[in-house]
PDB file of C-alpha atoms and ligand atoms in Angstrom:
ATOM      1  CA  MET M1264      -8.186 -10.538   1.080  1.00  0.00           C
ATOM      2  CA  LEU M1265      -7.079 -13.594   3.028  1.00  0.00           C
ATOM      3  CA  THR M1266      -5.752 -12.864   6.516  1.00  0.00           C
ATOM      4  CA  LEU M1267      -5.319 -14.125  10.053  1.00  0.00           C
ATOM      5  CA  PHE M1268      -6.387 -10.723  11.367  1.00  0.00           C
ATOM      6  CA  PRO M1269      -9.722  -9.880   9.752  1.00  0.00           C
ATOM      7  CA  GLY M1270     -10.535  -7.494  12.608  1.00  0.00           C
ATOM      8  CA  MET M1271      -7.689  -5.178  11.596  1.00  0.00           C
ATOM      9  CA  PHE M1272      -9.414  -4.397   8.304  1.00  0.00           C
ATOM     10  CA  ALA M1273     -12.717  -3.182   9.721  1.00  0.00           C
ATOM     11  CA  GLY M1274     -11.895   0.484  10.389  1.00  0.00           C
ATOM     12  CA  PRO M1275      -9.400   1.621   7.738  1.00  0.00           C
ATOM     13  CA  LEU M1276     -11.285   0.205   4.751  1.00  0.00           C
ATOM     14  CA  ASP M1277     -14.546   1.762   5.865  1.00  0.00           C
ATOM     15  CA  GLU M1278     -13.537   5.391   5.707  1.00  0.00           C
ATOM     16  CA  SER M1279     -13.147   8.129   3.164  1.00  0.00           C
ATOM     17  CA  ILE M1280     -12.375   7.288  -0.451  1.00  0.00           C
ATOM     18  CA  ILE M1281     -12.378   3.527   0.034  1.00  0.00           C
ATOM     19  CA  LYS M1282     -15.749   3.665   1.730  1.00  0.00           C
ATOM     20  CA  ARG M1283     -17.141   5.733  -1.112  1.00  0.00           C
ATOM     21  CA  ALA M1284     -15.599   3.453  -3.750  1.00  0.00           C
ATOM     22  CA  ARG M1285     -17.144   0.407  -2.082  1.00  0.00           C
ATOM     23  CA  ARG M1286     -20.545   2.102  -1.842  1.00  0.00           C
ATOM     24  CA  ALA M1287     -20.354   3.236  -5.461  1.00  0.00           C
ATOM     25  CA  GLY M1288     -19.560  -0.292  -6.623  1.00  0.00           C
ATOM     26  CA  VAL M1289     -16.129   0.799  -7.901  1.00  0.00           C
ATOM     27  CA  LEU M1290     -14.447  -1.537  -5.413  1.00  0.00           C
ATOM     28  CA  ASP M1291     -15.733  -4.915  -4.266  1.00  0.00           C
ATOM     29  CA  LEU M1292     -13.677  -6.035  -1.265  1.00  0.00           C
ATOM     30  CA  GLN M1293     -14.113  -9.129   0.912  1.00  0.00           C
ATOM     31  CA  ILE M1294     -12.101 -10.106   3.967  1.00  0.00           C
ATOM     32  CA  HIS M1295     -11.632 -13.851   4.558  1.00  0.00           C
ATOM     33  CA  ASN M1296     -10.315 -15.365   7.773  1.00  0.00           C
ATOM     34  CA  LEU M1297      -7.565 -17.910   7.082  1.00  0.00           C
ATOM     35  CA  ARG M1298      -8.487 -19.647  10.323  1.00  0.00           C
ATOM     36  CA  ASP M1299     -11.836 -20.604   8.800  1.00  0.00           C
ATOM     37  CA  TYR M1300      -9.887 -22.957   6.524  1.00  0.00           C
ATOM     38  CA  ALA M1301      -8.045 -24.785   9.306  1.00  0.00           C
ATOM     39  CA  HIS M1302      -8.754 -28.504   9.616  1.00  0.00           C
ATOM     40  CA  ASP M1303      -8.700 -29.231  13.316  1.00  0.00           C
ATOM     41  CA  ARG M1304     -10.762 -28.267  16.294  1.00  0.00           C
ATOM     42  CA  HIS M1305      -8.068 -25.829  17.482  1.00  0.00           C
ATOM     43  CA  ARG M1306      -8.143 -24.142  14.082  1.00  0.00           C
ATOM     44  CA  THR M1307      -4.373 -24.542  13.682  1.00  0.00           C
ATOM     45  CA  VAL M1308      -2.823 -22.512  10.856  1.00  0.00           C
ATOM     46  CA  ASP M1309       0.886 -22.753  11.692  1.00  0.00           C
ATOM     47  CA  ASP M1310       3.539 -25.332  12.523  1.00  0.00           C
ATOM     48  CA  ARG M1311       7.270 -25.689  13.272  1.00  0.00           C
ATOM     49  CA  PRO M1312       9.790 -25.462  10.423  1.00  0.00           C
ATOM     50  CA  PHE M1313      11.429 -28.676   9.192  1.00  0.00           C
ATOM     51  CA  GLY M1314      15.148 -28.581   9.951  1.00  0.00           C
ATOM     52  CA  GLY M1315      14.589 -26.504  13.065  1.00  0.00           C
ATOM     53  CA  GLY M1316      14.888 -22.807  13.695  1.00  0.00           C
ATOM     54  CA  PRO M1317      12.899 -20.187  15.546  1.00  0.00           C
ATOM     55  CA  GLY M1318       9.225 -19.471  15.133  1.00  0.00           C
ATOM     56  CA  MET M1319       6.403 -21.061  13.225  1.00  0.00           C
ATOM     57  CA  LEU M1320       5.345 -21.152   9.589  1.00  0.00           C
ATOM     58  CA  LEU M1321       1.905 -20.871   8.071  1.00  0.00           C
ATOM     59  CA  LYS M1322       0.855 -24.389   7.080  1.00  0.00           C
ATOM     60  CA  PRO M1323       0.183 -24.943   3.384  1.00  0.00           C
ATOM     61  CA  GLU M1324      -3.192 -26.751   3.603  1.00  0.00           C
ATOM     62  CA  PRO M1325      -5.407 -23.895   4.882  1.00  0.00           C
ATOM     63  CA  ILE M1326      -3.864 -21.398   2.459  1.00  0.00           C
ATOM     64  CA  PHE M1327      -4.136 -23.746  -0.531  1.00  0.00           C
ATOM     65  CA  GLU M1328      -7.747 -24.573   0.229  1.00  0.00           C
ATOM     66  CA  ALA M1329      -8.701 -20.961   0.818  1.00  0.00           C
ATOM     67  CA  VAL M1330      -7.008 -19.704  -2.351  1.00  0.00           C
ATOM     68  CA  GLU M1331      -8.481 -22.533  -4.439  1.00  0.00           C
ATOM     69  CA  LYS M1332     -11.922 -21.642  -3.186  1.00  0.00           C
ATOM     70  CA  LEU M1333     -11.549 -17.875  -3.601  1.00  0.00           C
ATOM     71  CA  LYS M1334      -9.721 -17.628  -6.900  1.00  0.00           C
ATOM     72  CA  ARG M1335     -11.417 -17.589 -10.283  1.00  0.00           C
ATOM     73  CA  ASP M1336     -10.406 -17.008 -13.904  1.00  0.00           C
ATOM     74  CA  GLY M1337      -8.201 -13.931 -14.060  1.00  0.00           C
ATOM     75  CA  THR M1338      -7.357 -13.715 -10.347  1.00  0.00           C
ATOM     76  CA  ARG M1339      -3.870 -12.499  -9.410  1.00  0.00           C
ATOM     77  CA  VAL M1340      -2.727 -14.028  -6.115  1.00  0.00           C
ATOM     78  CA  VAL M1341      -0.327 -11.701  -4.294  1.00  0.00           C
ATOM     79  CA  LEU M1342       1.497 -12.533  -1.064  1.00  0.00           C
ATOM     80  CA  LEU M1343       2.452  -9.726   1.298  1.00  0.00           C
ATOM     81  CA  SER M1344       5.822 -10.459   2.859  1.00  0.00           C
ATOM     82  CA  PRO M1345       9.075  -8.681   3.746  1.00  0.00           C
ATOM     83  CA  ALA M1346      10.762 -10.858   1.086  1.00  0.00           C
ATOM     84  CA  GLY M1347       8.585  -9.482  -1.724  1.00  0.00           C
ATOM     85  CA  ARG M1348       9.399  -7.029  -4.506  1.00  0.00           C
ATOM     86  CA  LYS M1349       9.039  -3.425  -3.405  1.00  0.00           C
ATOM     87  CA  PHE M1350       5.504  -2.096  -3.883  1.00  0.00           C
ATOM     88  CA  THR M1351       5.621   1.186  -5.827  1.00  0.00           C
ATOM     89  CA  GLN M1352       3.240   3.503  -7.630  1.00  0.00           C
ATOM     90  CA  ALA M1353       4.025   1.492 -10.785  1.00  0.00           C
ATOM     91  CA  SER M1354       2.868  -1.680  -8.990  1.00  0.00           C
ATOM     92  CA  ALA M1355      -0.315   0.110  -7.923  1.00  0.00           C
ATOM     93  CA  ARG M1356      -1.034   1.123 -11.524  1.00  0.00           C
ATOM     94  CA  GLU M1357      -0.474  -2.439 -12.646  1.00  0.00           C
ATOM     95  CA  LEU M1358      -2.765  -3.919  -9.976  1.00  0.00           C
ATOM     96  CA  ALA M1359      -5.458  -1.321 -10.714  1.00  0.00           C
ATOM     97  CA  GLU M1360      -5.822  -2.848 -14.195  1.00  0.00           C
ATOM     98  CA  LEU M1361      -6.715  -6.278 -12.845  1.00  0.00           C
ATOM     99  CA  GLU M1362     -10.165  -7.759 -12.719  1.00  0.00           C
ATOM    100  CA  HIS M1363      -9.626  -9.671  -9.462  1.00  0.00           C
ATOM    101  CA  LEU M1364      -6.885  -9.486  -6.864  1.00  0.00           C
ATOM    102  CA  LEU M1365      -6.423 -11.894  -3.955  1.00  0.00           C
ATOM    103  CA  LEU M1366      -4.085 -10.492  -1.307  1.00  0.00           C
ATOM    104  CA  VAL M1367      -2.699 -13.037   1.167  1.00  0.00           C
ATOM    105  CA  THR M1368      -1.162 -11.609   4.321  1.00  0.00           C
ATOM    106  CA  GLY M1369       1.371 -13.493   6.355  1.00  0.00           C
ATOM    107  CA  HIS M1370       2.514 -12.977   9.864  1.00  0.00           C
ATOM    108  CA  TYR M1371       5.811 -12.933  11.663  1.00  0.00           C
ATOM    109  CA  GLU M1372       7.012 -16.413  10.788  1.00  0.00           C
ATOM    110  CA  GLY M1373       6.152 -16.456   7.116  1.00  0.00           C
ATOM    111  CA  PHE M1374       4.882 -18.894   4.500  1.00  0.00           C
ATOM    112  CA  ASP M1375       5.714 -22.502   3.678  1.00  0.00           C
ATOM    113  CA  GLU M1376       7.730 -22.191   0.445  1.00  0.00           C
ATOM    114  CA  ARG M1377       5.218 -24.311  -1.474  1.00  0.00           C
ATOM    115  CA  VAL M1378       2.699 -21.488  -1.160  1.00  0.00           C
ATOM    116  CA  ARG M1379       5.113 -19.298  -3.127  1.00  0.00           C
ATOM    117  CA  GLU M1380       5.923 -21.992  -5.657  1.00  0.00           C
ATOM    118  CA  ALA M1381       2.441 -23.235  -6.467  1.00  0.00           C
ATOM    119  CA  LEU M1382      -0.008 -20.520  -5.453  1.00  0.00           C
ATOM    120  CA  ALA M1383       1.443 -17.041  -5.616  1.00  0.00           C
ATOM    121  CA  ASP M1384       1.636 -14.988  -8.810  1.00  0.00           C
ATOM    122  CA  ASP M1385       3.565 -12.268  -7.060  1.00  0.00           C
ATOM    123  CA  GLU M1386       5.004 -11.281  -3.669  1.00  0.00           C
ATOM    124  CA  LEU M1387       5.153  -7.694  -2.426  1.00  0.00           C
ATOM    125  CA  SER M1388       6.760  -5.765   0.432  1.00  0.00           C
ATOM    126  CA  ILE M1389       5.817  -2.153   1.158  1.00  0.00           C
ATOM    127  CA  GLY M1390       9.299  -1.140   2.344  1.00  0.00           C
ATOM    128  CA  ASP M1391      12.357  -1.949   4.366  1.00  0.00           C
ATOM    129  CA  TYR M1392      11.029  -1.963   7.906  1.00  0.00           C
ATOM    130  CA  VAL M1393       9.759  -4.856  10.012  1.00  0.00           C
ATOM    131  CA  LEU M1394       6.067  -5.000  10.833  1.00  0.00           C
ATOM    132  CA  THR M1395       4.289  -7.619  12.923  1.00  0.00           C
ATOM    133  CA  ASN M1396       2.174  -8.937  10.039  1.00  0.00           C
ATOM    134  CA  GLY M1397       1.049  -8.212   6.503  1.00  0.00           C
ATOM    135  CA  ALA M1398      -2.359  -6.717   7.299  1.00  0.00           C
ATOM    136  CA  LEU M1399      -1.257  -3.064   7.227  1.00  0.00           C
ATOM    137  CA  PRO M1400       0.751  -3.628   4.008  1.00  0.00           C
ATOM    138  CA  ALA M1401      -2.336  -5.218   2.420  1.00  0.00           C
ATOM    139  CA  MET M1402      -4.381  -2.151   3.385  1.00  0.00           C
ATOM    140  CA  VAL M1403      -1.673   0.104   1.952  1.00  0.00           C
ATOM    141  CA  VAL M1404      -1.934  -1.784  -1.341  1.00  0.00           C
ATOM    142  CA  VAL M1405      -5.739  -1.585  -1.338  1.00  0.00           C
ATOM    143  CA  ASP M1406      -5.614   2.140  -0.634  1.00  0.00           C
ATOM    144  CA  ALA M1407      -3.055   2.925  -3.342  1.00  0.00           C
ATOM    145  CA  VAL M1408      -4.884   0.780  -5.905  1.00  0.00           C
ATOM    146  CA  THR M1409      -8.393   1.984  -5.058  1.00  0.00           C
ATOM    147  CA  ARG M1410      -7.708   5.642  -5.721  1.00  0.00           C
ATOM    148  CA  LEU M1411      -6.570   4.681  -9.239  1.00  0.00           C
ATOM    149  CA  LEU M1412      -9.825   2.905 -10.073  1.00  0.00           C
ATOM    150  CA  PRO M1413     -11.992   4.819 -12.528  1.00  0.00           C
ATOM    151  CA  GLY M1414     -14.629   6.744 -10.575  1.00  0.00           C
ATOM    152  CA  ALA M1415     -13.002   6.294  -7.153  1.00  0.00           C
ATOM    153  CA  LEU M1416     -12.006   9.937  -6.744  1.00  0.00           C
ATOM    154  CA  GLY M1417     -14.398  12.853  -6.962  1.00  0.00           C
ATOM    155  CA  ASP M1418     -14.199  15.302  -9.853  1.00  0.00           C
ATOM    156  CA  ASP M1419     -12.346  17.794  -7.655  1.00  0.00           C
ATOM    157  CA  THR M1420      -9.449  15.444  -6.947  1.00  0.00           C
ATOM    158  CA  SER M1421      -7.207  13.929  -9.539  1.00  0.00           C
ATOM    159  CA  ALA M1422      -4.956  10.887  -9.569  1.00  0.00           C
ATOM    160  CA  HIS M1423      -2.952  12.491 -12.363  1.00  0.00           C
ATOM    161  CA  GLU M1424      -1.101  15.225 -10.510  1.00  0.00           C
ATOM    162  CA  GLU M1425       0.898  13.559  -7.768  1.00  0.00           C
ATOM    163  CA  SER M1426       4.422  13.361  -6.377  1.00  0.00           C
ATOM    164  CA  PHE M1427       5.226   9.936  -7.738  1.00  0.00           C
ATOM    165  CA  SER M1428       3.958  10.210 -11.290  1.00  0.00           C
ATOM    166  CA  PRO M1429       4.303  13.875 -12.258  1.00  0.00           C
ATOM    167  CA  ALA M1430       5.719  15.173 -15.544  1.00  0.00           C
ATOM    168  CA  VAL M1431       8.799  16.333 -13.614  1.00  0.00           C
ATOM    169  CA  PRO M1432       9.665  13.776 -10.935  1.00  0.00           C
ATOM    170  CA  GLY M1433      10.115  15.217  -7.480  1.00  0.00           C
ATOM    171  CA  LEU M1434       8.434  16.491  -4.349  1.00  0.00           C
ATOM    172  CA  GLU M1435       5.928  19.293  -4.299  1.00  0.00           C
ATOM    173  CA  TYR M1436       6.594  22.924  -3.376  1.00  0.00           C
ATOM    174  CA  PRO M1437       5.538  24.339   0.036  1.00  0.00           C
ATOM    175  CA  GLN M1438       1.972  25.621   0.186  1.00  0.00           C
ATOM    176  CA  TYR M1439       0.139  28.084   2.442  1.00  0.00           C
ATOM    177  CA  THR M1440      -3.427  29.201   2.999  1.00  0.00           C
ATOM    178  CA  ARG M1441      -4.919  32.019   5.051  1.00  0.00           C
ATOM    179  CA  PRO M1442      -4.126  33.730   7.356  1.00  0.00           C
ATOM    180  CA  ALA M1443      -1.101  35.437   5.734  1.00  0.00           C
ATOM    181  CA  GLU M1444       0.470  35.663   9.201  1.00  0.00           C
ATOM    182  CA  PHE M1445      -0.113  33.042  11.894  1.00  0.00           C
ATOM    183  CA  ARG M1446       1.565  33.182  15.328  1.00  0.00           C
ATOM    184  CA  GLY M1447       4.272  35.361  13.847  1.00  0.00           C
ATOM    185  CA  MET M1448       4.929  32.984  10.926  1.00  0.00           C
ATOM    186  CA  LYS M1449       4.514  34.758   7.606  1.00  0.00           C
ATOM    187  CA  VAL M1450       3.592  33.390   4.214  1.00  0.00           C
ATOM    188  CA  PRO M1451       6.500  34.127   1.820  1.00  0.00           C
ATOM    189  CA  ASP M1452       6.005  37.563   0.223  1.00  0.00           C
ATOM    190  CA  VAL M1453       6.271  36.226  -3.315  1.00  0.00           C
ATOM    191  CA  LEU M1454       3.102  34.130  -2.882  1.00  0.00           C
ATOM    192  CA  VAL M1455       0.987  37.143  -1.935  1.00  0.00           C
ATOM    193  CA  SER M1456       2.673  39.396  -4.523  1.00  0.00           C
ATOM    194  CA  GLY M1457       0.397  38.478  -7.424  1.00  0.00           C
ATOM    195  CA  HIS M1458       3.430  38.043  -9.742  1.00  0.00           C
ATOM    196  CA  HIS M1459       2.498  34.784 -11.376  1.00  0.00           C
ATOM    197  CA  ALA M1460       5.788  34.252 -13.204  1.00  0.00           C
ATOM    198  CA  GLU M1461       7.775  34.854 -10.021  1.00  0.00           C
ATOM    199  CA  ILE M1462       5.482  32.548  -8.079  1.00  0.00           C
ATOM    200  CA  ALA M1463       6.005  29.791 -10.658  1.00  0.00           C
ATOM    201  CA  ARG M1464       9.798  30.290 -10.510  1.00  0.00           C
ATOM    202  CA  TRP M1465       9.798  30.232  -6.672  1.00  0.00           C
ATOM    203  CA  ARG M1466       7.737  27.052  -6.578  1.00  0.00           C
ATOM    204  CA  GLU M1467      10.008  25.341  -9.086  1.00  0.00           C
ATOM    205  CA  GLU M1468      13.112  26.244  -7.067  1.00  0.00           C
ATOM    206  CA  GLN M1469      11.519  25.183  -3.775  1.00  0.00           C
ATOM    207  CA  ALA M1470      10.383  21.859  -5.221  1.00  0.00           C
ATOM    208  CA  LYS M1471      13.845  21.214  -6.638  1.00  0.00           C
ATOM    209  CA  SER M1472      15.795  22.058  -3.448  1.00  0.00           C
ATOM    210  CA  ARG M1473      13.354  20.127  -1.285  1.00  0.00           C
ATOM    211  CA  THR M1474      13.680  17.060  -3.519  1.00  0.00           C
ATOM    212  CA  LYS M1475      17.471  17.357  -3.566  1.00  0.00           C
ATOM    213  CA  GLU M1476      17.544  17.608   0.240  1.00  0.00           C
ATOM    214  CA  ARG M1477      14.963  14.924   1.153  1.00  0.00           C
ATOM    215  CA  ARG M1478      14.711  12.578  -1.818  1.00  0.00           C
ATOM    216  CA  PRO M1479      17.877  12.685  -3.943  1.00  0.00           C
ATOM    217  CA  ASP M1480      16.924   9.186  -5.141  1.00  0.00           C
ATOM    218  CA  LEU M1481      14.071  10.757  -7.139  1.00  0.00           C
ATOM    219  CA  LEU M1482      16.681  12.784  -9.049  1.00  0.00           C
ATOM    220  CA  GLY M1483      18.652   9.633  -9.865  1.00  0.00           C
ATOM    221  CA  LYS M1484      21.136  10.184  -7.055  1.00  0.00           C
ATOM    222  CA  ARG M1485      22.237   7.545  -4.596  1.00  0.00           C
ATOM    223  CA  GLU M1486      20.396   7.647  -1.261  1.00  0.00           C
ATOM    224  CA  THR M1487      22.409   8.906   1.710  1.00  0.00           C
TER     225      THR M1487
HETATM  226  C1  9D3 T 438      13.467 -13.144  10.432  1.00  0.00           C
HETATM  227  C2  9D3 T 438      13.146 -12.462   9.184  1.00  0.00           C
HETATM  228  N1  9D3 T 438      11.987 -11.564   9.299  1.00  0.00           N
HETATM  229  C3  9D3 T 438      11.919 -10.803   8.014  1.00  0.00           C
HETATM  230  C4  9D3 T 438      12.572  -9.484   8.134  1.00  0.00           C
HETATM  231  C5  9D3 T 438      10.759 -12.338   9.536  1.00  0.00           C
HETATM  232  C6  9D3 T 438       9.485 -11.601   9.409  1.00  0.00           C
HETATM  233  C7  9D3 T 438       9.310 -10.363  10.002  1.00  0.00           C
HETATM  234  C8  9D3 T 438       8.095  -9.693   9.917  1.00  0.00           C
HETATM  235  C9  9D3 T 438       8.425 -12.152   8.702  1.00  0.00           C
HETATM  236  C10 9D3 T 438       7.221 -11.483   8.617  1.00  0.00           C
HETATM  237  C11 9D3 T 438       7.048 -10.262   9.233  1.00  0.00           C
HETATM  238  C12 9D3 T 438       5.744  -9.567   9.164  1.00  0.00           C
HETATM  239  N2  9D3 T 438       5.726  -8.602   8.057  1.00  0.00           N
HETATM  240  C13 9D3 T 438       5.007  -8.808   6.946  1.00  0.00           C
HETATM  241  O1  9D3 T 438       4.319  -9.816   6.863  1.00  0.00           O
HETATM  242  C14 9D3 T 438       5.090  -7.867   5.861  1.00  0.00           C
HETATM  243  C15 9D3 T 438       5.878  -6.676   5.698  1.00  0.00           C
HETATM  244  C16 9D3 T 438       6.818  -6.021   6.542  1.00  0.00           C
HETATM  245  O2  9D3 T 438       7.124  -6.411   7.685  1.00  0.00           O
HETATM  246  N3  9D3 T 438       7.422  -4.878   6.070  1.00  0.00           N
HETATM  247  C17 9D3 T 438       7.134  -4.360   4.841  1.00  0.00           C
HETATM  248  N4  9D3 T 438       6.275  -4.939   4.038  1.00  0.00           N
HETATM  249  C18 9D3 T 438       5.646  -6.081   4.473  1.00  0.00           C
HETATM  250  S1  9D3 T 438       4.542  -6.945   3.575  1.00  0.00           S
HETATM  251  C19 9D3 T 438       4.323  -8.086   4.730  1.00  0.00           C
END
């Protein structure tokens, strides 16, 4: 990881499954501060765009030098930016196969185009909303990829059964646990009935109507 905000990565990547994966040696993750590769005493990493316009751009020299130092044979260099291809579960599966990934996070103003042309193998966005920088998207990518690494999940959890790569594409059915009545809200009778065929039918219907209502795109329909 190459970032201007190394401090943002401290908490989220040191909890839960990622923490365990790092401890188990399933995931080896290093955070590098782009500012360490600046040339001047003020540790400058950005500058004004040629041709004018608002904001600043990340200068090419620190990024080039950092990436050249950190990359090795087989490294995929991925920029995080709002102009990237949409990161999906398919992207996560693809990245999980790689030996070495170098994520480069931008910030509001963006990258000098030569970074894209000469350095980046790929450019990813996590969705159509505007964030302040690419640190959270980079953590989203790390999280989604890590749980796909062999040995990252315990035996009780499985990366196979999930909303975005199930046999039948769609959202999951509603689930309940005890108590059977809580603050006047009752678990649907069918689930406590013991009729396994009826339960399966109910779940199928619920999953289908929920998907149709919330995520018609998963059924091949246009989004509303
Ligand atoms: C003026 C055009 N803006 C793009 C919509 C500029 C801009 C806004 C926000 C440039 C960078 C950013 C900071 N965001 C990211 O670096 C980023 C991001 C995001 O904002 N949304 C979803 N995915 C990503 S990946 C990196």
